[in-house]
Tab-separated table of C-alpha atoms and ligand atoms in Angstrom:
chain	number	residue	atom	x	y	z
A	50	UNK	CA	0.000	0.000	0.000
A	51	UNK	CA	1.337	3.425	-0.950
A	52	UNK	CA	0.848	6.280	1.423
A	53	UNK	CA	-0.902	9.292	-0.018
A	54	UNK	CA	1.192	12.467	-0.180
A	55	UNK	CA	-0.388	14.720	2.410
A	56	UNK	CA	0.522	17.874	0.496
A	57	UNK	CA	-0.947	16.720	-2.790
A	58	UNK	CA	-2.831	19.310	-4.766
A	59	UNK	CA	-1.465	22.310	-2.931
A	60	UNK	CA	0.694	24.648	-4.961
A	61	UNK	CA	0.802	27.576	-2.579
A	62	UNK	CA	-0.948	29.387	0.195
A	63	UNK	CA	-2.491	32.778	-0.181
A	64	UNK	CA	-1.557	35.204	2.535
A	65	UNK	CA	-4.041	37.685	3.884
A	66	UNK	CA	-1.594	39.892	5.718
A	67	UNK	CA	1.898	40.772	4.550
A	68	UNK	CA	4.739	39.378	6.668
A	69	UNK	CA	7.610	41.422	8.038
A	70	UNK	CA	9.261	40.813	4.693
A	71	UNK	CA	6.552	42.915	3.049
A	72	UNK	CA	5.383	40.215	0.783
A	73	UNK	CA	1.758	39.366	0.201
A	74	UNK	CA	0.076	37.102	-2.327
A	75	UNK	CA	0.807	33.471	-3.099
A	76	UNK	CA	3.822	32.083	-1.314
A	77	UNK	CA	5.358	28.965	-2.885
A	78	UNK	CA	4.835	25.850	-0.778
A	79	UNK	CA	8.163	24.328	-1.818
A	80	UNK	CA	11.307	26.274	-2.732
A	81	UNK	CA	14.513	24.643	-3.970
A	82	UNK	CA	17.893	26.377	-4.008
A	83	UNK	CA	21.175	25.428	-5.692
A	84	UNK	CA	23.612	27.000	-3.231
A	85	UNK	CA	26.253	27.906	-5.805
A	86	UNK	CA	29.030	30.500	-6.089
A	87	UNK	CA	30.953	30.106	-2.843
A	88	UNK	CA	34.273	29.644	-4.646
A	89	UNK	CA	33.799	32.726	-6.836
A	90	UNK	CA	32.793	34.795	-3.807
A	91	UNK	CA	36.069	33.858	-2.092
A	92	UNK	CA	38.149	34.292	-5.241
A	93	UNK	CA	36.862	37.847	-5.699
A	94	UNK	CA	38.212	38.641	-2.235
A	95	UNK	CA	41.476	36.732	-2.590
A	96	UNK	CA	40.334	34.381	0.137
A	97	UNK	CA	40.554	30.577	0.222
A	98	UNK	CA	37.470	28.775	-1.159
A	99	UNK	CA	36.732	27.587	2.387
A	100	UNK	CA	35.920	31.185	3.366
A	101	UNK	CA	33.197	31.219	0.706
A	102	UNK	CA	31.721	27.966	1.959
A	103	UNK	CA	31.716	29.282	5.517
A	104	UNK	CA	30.000	32.493	4.454
A	105	UNK	CA	27.466	30.416	2.529
A	106	UNK	CA	26.240	28.910	5.798
A	107	UNK	CA	25.060	32.401	6.816
A	108	UNK	CA	22.945	32.550	3.671
A	109	UNK	CA	21.393	29.196	4.509
A	110	UNK	CA	20.565	30.459	7.995
A	111	UNK	CA	18.924	33.553	6.496
A	112	UNK	CA	16.873	31.419	4.092
A	113	UNK	CA	15.585	29.152	6.855
A	114	UNK	CA	14.540	32.220	8.850
A	115	UNK	CA	12.848	33.794	5.839
A	116	UNK	CA	10.999	30.599	4.947
A	117	UNK	CA	9.702	30.302	8.512
A	118	UNK	CA	8.588	33.897	8.410
A	119	UNK	CA	6.855	33.499	5.048
A	120	UNK	CA	5.352	30.130	5.962
A	121	UNK	CA	7.039	28.284	3.127
A	122	UNK	CA	6.489	24.622	4.010
A	123	UNK	CA	9.478	22.966	2.310
A	124	UNK	CA	12.966	24.275	1.549
A	125	UNK	CA	15.245	21.957	-0.425
A	126	UNK	CA	18.884	23.024	-0.598
A	127	UNK	CA	21.596	21.492	-2.771
A	128	UNK	CA	24.649	21.216	-0.525
A	129	UNK	CA	26.785	18.484	-2.131
A	130	UNK	CA	26.247	16.677	-5.417
A	131	UNK	CA	27.288	13.172	-6.445
A	132	UNK	CA	29.737	14.949	-8.792
A	133	UNK	CA	31.265	17.146	-6.079
A	134	UNK	CA	33.463	14.180	-4.993
A	135	UNK	CA	35.608	15.147	-7.995
A	136	UNK	CA	36.913	18.132	-6.015
A	137	UNK	CA	40.200	18.003	-4.107
A	138	UNK	CA	39.940	15.980	-0.901
A	139	UNK	CA	40.754	19.044	1.233
A	140	UNK	CA	37.739	20.890	-0.136
A	141	UNK	CA	35.432	17.892	0.335
A	142	UNK	CA	36.674	17.586	3.941
A	143	UNK	CA	36.022	21.272	4.571
A	144	UNK	CA	32.467	20.954	3.276
A	145	UNK	CA	31.773	17.867	5.394
A	146	UNK	CA	33.223	19.507	8.497
A	147	UNK	CA	31.105	22.598	7.898
A	148	UNK	CA	28.024	20.412	7.708
A	149	UNK	CA	28.842	18.773	11.038
A	150	UNK	CA	29.569	22.167	12.601
A	151	UNK	CA	26.333	23.669	11.227
A	152	UNK	CA	24.230	20.835	12.645
A	153	UNK	CA	26.027	20.831	15.993
A	154	UNK	CA	25.645	24.577	16.446
A	155	UNK	CA	22.155	25.082	15.103
A	156	UNK	CA	20.178	21.938	15.707
A	157	UNK	CA	18.615	23.080	18.976
A	158	UNK	CA	17.515	26.392	17.502
A	159	UNK	CA	16.208	24.712	14.341
A	160	UNK	CA	14.313	22.259	16.503
A	161	UNK	CA	12.883	25.050	18.652
A	162	UNK	CA	11.670	26.835	15.520
A	163	UNK	CA	9.865	23.754	14.269
A	164	UNK	CA	12.222	22.806	11.440
A	165	UNK	CA	12.363	19.158	10.424
A	166	UNK	CA	15.749	18.105	9.044
A	167	UNK	CA	15.451	15.724	6.131
A	168	UNK	CA	18.634	14.705	4.307
A	169	UNK	CA	18.202	13.561	0.701
A	170	UNK	CA	20.873	11.655	-1.249
A	171	UNK	CA	23.169	8.707	-0.520
A	172	UNK	CA	23.819	9.753	3.055
A	173	UNK	CA	25.432	6.473	4.142
A	174	UNK	CA	28.441	7.212	1.910
A	175	UNK	CA	29.269	10.430	3.767
A	176	UNK	CA	32.042	10.479	6.398
A	177	UNK	CA	30.972	8.870	9.685
A	178	UNK	CA	30.793	12.109	11.767
A	179	UNK	CA	28.478	13.640	9.147
A	180	UNK	CA	26.256	10.552	9.100
A	181	UNK	CA	26.073	10.585	12.910
A	182	UNK	CA	25.160	14.271	13.125
A	183	UNK	CA	22.544	13.881	10.428
A	184	UNK	CA	20.983	10.881	12.140
A	185	UNK	CA	20.878	12.794	15.400
A	186	UNK	CA	19.333	15.855	13.713
A	187	UNK	CA	16.705	13.754	11.940
A	188	UNK	CA	15.746	12.014	15.168
A	189	UNK	CA	15.606	15.199	17.217
A	190	UNK	CA	13.453	17.108	14.714
A	191	UNK	CA	11.263	14.260	13.429
A	192	UNK	CA	8.041	15.580	14.957
A	193	UNK	CA	8.422	19.148	13.656
A	194	UNK	CA	6.162	20.392	10.905
A	195	UNK	CA	6.582	24.124	10.431
A	196	UNK	CA	9.285	23.781	7.775
A	197	UNK	CA	10.862	20.719	6.197
A	198	UNK	CA	14.504	21.407	5.387
A	199	UNK	CA	15.636	18.895	2.784
A	200	UNK	CA	19.426	18.987	2.648
A	201	UNK	CA	20.695	17.372	-0.555
A	202	UNK	CA	23.976	15.646	0.282
A	203	UNK	CA	25.760	13.241	-2.021
A	204	UNK	CA	22.634	13.843	-4.055
A	205	UNK	CA	22.200	13.315	-7.780
A	206	UNK	CA	18.901	13.421	-9.633
A	207	UNK	CA	19.933	10.529	-11.876
A	208	UNK	CA	21.103	8.381	-8.941
A	209	UNK	CA	17.783	9.075	-7.234
A	210	UNK	CA	15.850	7.894	-10.302
A	211	UNK	CA	18.035	4.765	-10.633
A	212	UNK	CA	17.297	4.030	-7.014
A	213	UNK	CA	13.552	4.406	-7.567
A	214	UNK	CA	13.715	2.120	-10.621
A	215	UNK	CA	15.527	-0.530	-8.570
A	216	UNK	CA	12.959	-0.362	-5.780
A	217	UNK	CA	10.054	-0.602	-8.205
A	218	UNK	CA	11.780	-3.518	-9.978
A	219	UNK	CA	12.124	-5.288	-6.654
A	220	UNK	CA	8.392	-4.900	-5.999
A	221	UNK	CA	7.697	-6.351	-9.451
A	222	UNK	CA	10.024	-9.315	-8.958
A	223	UNK	CA	8.493	-10.020	-5.557
A	224	UNK	CA	5.018	-9.900	-7.055
A	225	UNK	CA	4.026	-6.947	-4.852
A	226	UNK	CA	3.284	-4.709	-7.825
A	227	UNK	CA	1.907	-5.488	-11.282
A	228	UNK	CA	3.550	-4.120	-14.444
A	229	UNK	CA	0.408	-2.082	-15.242
A	230	UNK	CA	0.544	-0.502	-11.809
A	231	UNK	CA	3.777	1.374	-12.554
A	232	UNK	CA	2.678	5.000	-12.745
A	233	UNK	CA	4.246	8.420	-12.260
A	234	UNK	CA	2.784	8.371	-8.772
A	235	UNK	CA	4.560	5.095	-7.968
A	236	UNK	CA	7.897	6.461	-9.228
A	237	UNK	CA	7.394	9.686	-7.232
A	238	UNK	CA	6.736	7.642	-4.124
A	239	UNK	CA	10.145	5.995	-4.447
A	240	UNK	CA	12.071	9.246	-4.632
A	241	UNK	CA	13.654	10.957	-1.635
A	242	UNK	CA	10.923	13.605	-1.847
A	243	UNK	CA	8.036	11.143	-1.516
A	244	UNK	CA	4.947	12.611	0.117
A	245	UNK	CA	6.127	16.113	-0.789
A	246	UNK	CA	4.799	18.303	-3.579
A	247	UNK	CA	7.248	19.213	-6.341
A	248	UNK	CA	9.130	22.499	-5.955
A	249	UNK	CA	7.143	25.523	-7.096
A	250	UNK	CA	10.235	27.675	-7.407
A	251	UNK	CA	13.879	26.810	-8.056
A	252	UNK	CA	16.513	29.444	-7.367
A	253	UNK	CA	20.043	29.319	-8.742
A	254	UNK	CA	22.446	32.027	-7.588
A	255	UNK	CA	25.727	32.732	-9.418
A	256	UNK	CA	24.235	33.025	-12.876
A	257	UNK	CA	24.644	29.475	-14.147
A	258	UNK	CA	21.874	28.358	-16.523
A	259	UNK	CA	21.967	24.660	-15.729
A	260	UNK	CA	20.453	22.181	-13.344
A	261	UNK	CA	23.636	20.260	-12.382
A	262	UNK	CA	21.783	16.996	-11.679
A	263	UNK	CA	19.411	18.507	-9.085
A	264	UNK	CA	15.831	17.183	-8.677
A	265	UNK	CA	15.511	16.066	-12.309
A	266	UNK	CA	12.151	14.354	-11.893
A	267	UNK	CA	10.593	16.870	-9.518
A	268	UNK	CA	11.193	20.031	-11.572
A	269	UNK	CA	8.907	19.093	-14.473
A	270	UNK	CA	6.811	22.239	-13.922
A	271	UNK	CA	8.938	24.225	-11.492
A	272	UNK	CA	9.488	27.936	-12.138
A	273	UNK	CA	13.175	28.907	-12.390
A	274	UNK	CA	14.736	32.086	-11.065
A	275	UNK	CA	18.411	32.698	-11.767
A	276	UNK	CA	20.456	35.567	-10.380
A	277	UNK	CA	24.077	36.690	-10.657
A	278	UNK	CA	24.187	37.231	-6.891
A	279	UNK	CA	26.653	34.727	-5.412
A	280	UNK	CA	25.295	32.386	-2.737
A	281	UNK	CA	27.323	33.891	0.159
A	282	UNK	CA	25.747	37.289	-0.662
A	283	UNK	CA	22.234	35.861	-0.999
A	284	UNK	CA	19.893	37.296	1.623
A	285	UNK	CA	16.193	37.555	2.440
A	286	UNK	CA	15.656	40.444	0.016
A	287	UNK	CA	16.839	38.235	-2.854
A	288	UNK	CA	14.393	35.530	-1.830
A	289	UNK	CA	11.626	38.123	-1.738
A	290	UNK	CA	12.664	39.281	-5.229
A	291	UNK	CA	12.516	35.680	-6.470
A	292	UNK	CA	9.046	35.140	-4.984
A	293	UNK	CA	7.793	38.432	-6.481
A	294	UNK	CA	9.001	37.242	-9.900
A	295	UNK	CA	7.349	33.861	-9.274
A	296	UNK	CA	4.048	35.552	-8.443
A	297	UNK	CA	4.028	37.175	-11.884
A	298	UNK	CA	4.485	33.860	-13.704
A	299	UNK	CA	1.594	32.223	-15.458
A	300	UNK	CA	1.795	28.553	-14.504
A	301	UNK	CA	-0.157	26.745	-17.159
A	302	UNK	CA	1.059	23.159	-16.589
A	303	UNK	CA	0.598	22.525	-20.291
A	304	UNK	CA	-2.988	23.754	-20.299
A	305	UNK	CA	-4.515	27.003	-21.465
A	306	UNK	CA	-5.263	30.118	-19.512
A	307	UNK	CA	-9.043	30.402	-19.710
B	243	IPE	C1	28.777	25.804	-4.091
B	243	IPE	O1	29.778	26.690	-4.408
B	243	IPE	C2	29.171	24.817	-3.047
B	243	IPE	C3	29.237	23.439	-3.534
B	243	IPE	C4	29.119	23.034	-4.773
B	243	IPE	C5	29.447	22.404	-2.554
B	243	IPE	P1	30.971	26.326	-5.385
B	243	IPE	O2	32.084	25.772	-4.579
B	243	IPE	O3	30.509	25.479	-6.506
B	243	IPE	O4	31.363	27.766	-5.932
B	243	IPE	P2	31.822	28.157	-7.385
B	243	IPE	O5	30.811	27.651	-8.346
B	243	IPE	O6	33.166	27.506	-7.576
B	243	IPE	O7	31.900	29.651	-7.363
B	244	IPE	C1	25.881	22.437	-7.943
B	244	IPE	O1	26.947	23.307	-8.046
B	244	IPE	C2	25.988	21.627	-6.681
B	244	IPE	C3	25.815	22.371	-5.450
B	244	IPE	C4	25.584	23.648	-5.311
B	244	IPE	C5	25.916	21.585	-4.263
B	244	IPE	P1	28.272	22.924	-8.824
B	244	IPE	O2	29.193	24.066	-8.665
B	244	IPE	O3	28.760	21.599	-8.415
B	244	IPE	O4	27.737	22.826	-10.328
B	244	IPE	P2	28.485	22.979	-11.703
B	244	IPE	O5	29.726	22.127	-11.636
B	244	IPE	O6	28.810	24.430	-11.870
B	244	IPE	O7	27.498	22.515	-12.723
B	245	MG	MG1	29.776	25.905	-8.358
């Protein structure tokens, strides 16, 4: 038996009163962000790349705060891709240590604010301290429901789809699912984002016009917003700008505006 996604059908909530961020109108239910540009931010200042990654954590903190304030229900952030292992070991280590430090420092506050930590990706392949901190964070925040923070770590959209195909194949082989029963819904339910609606808005800082293997299945009808602002400089006002642009979009989902 498949569980029904509890968010299904909802694409956004309409706000009656503007929040402190002076934003009214439809707020996206699910926002995804490719946290890119840390290296360029550091390079511009003649700093080591690590300084950019560290500064990027401040942007993440600001986004979580803004999403809570705006009542966004799901924030999915791309923190480390399956391809990022190609980077020098020192840089990978720095990123993993930053993750552990972020969780250690902020988990109690995130928990207090009602944030549920939900890692997506092949987490078991991460270094042991990172796995431990993530497991602890997931356990501690499991009952929270104000904001789901999906952190994509060792995440690749293609790997996620391969995984779903394998799981569905297993059900078939075991006779738990019939060939005719394979639907988009079944595939969706075997992705890391099962039970969650697809992102309404995808933000990519640093001006790159590509998806870099992020959420390939889920972005079928997601609105994109790309800015030259580098991730470490990305603040609440940029998120507000992105949502304002989103509110002007005409989401037709292949249909016609009647
Ligand atoms: C994003 O910043 C962080 C990760 C990919 C982990 P980058 O490190 O990719 O920064 P740029 O793209 O080199 O500026
Ligand atoms: C995407 O950024 C991955 C993350 C932000 C974690 P990259 O910097 O790895 O993407 P490319 O290499 O520019 O496509
Ligand atoms: Mg990059």
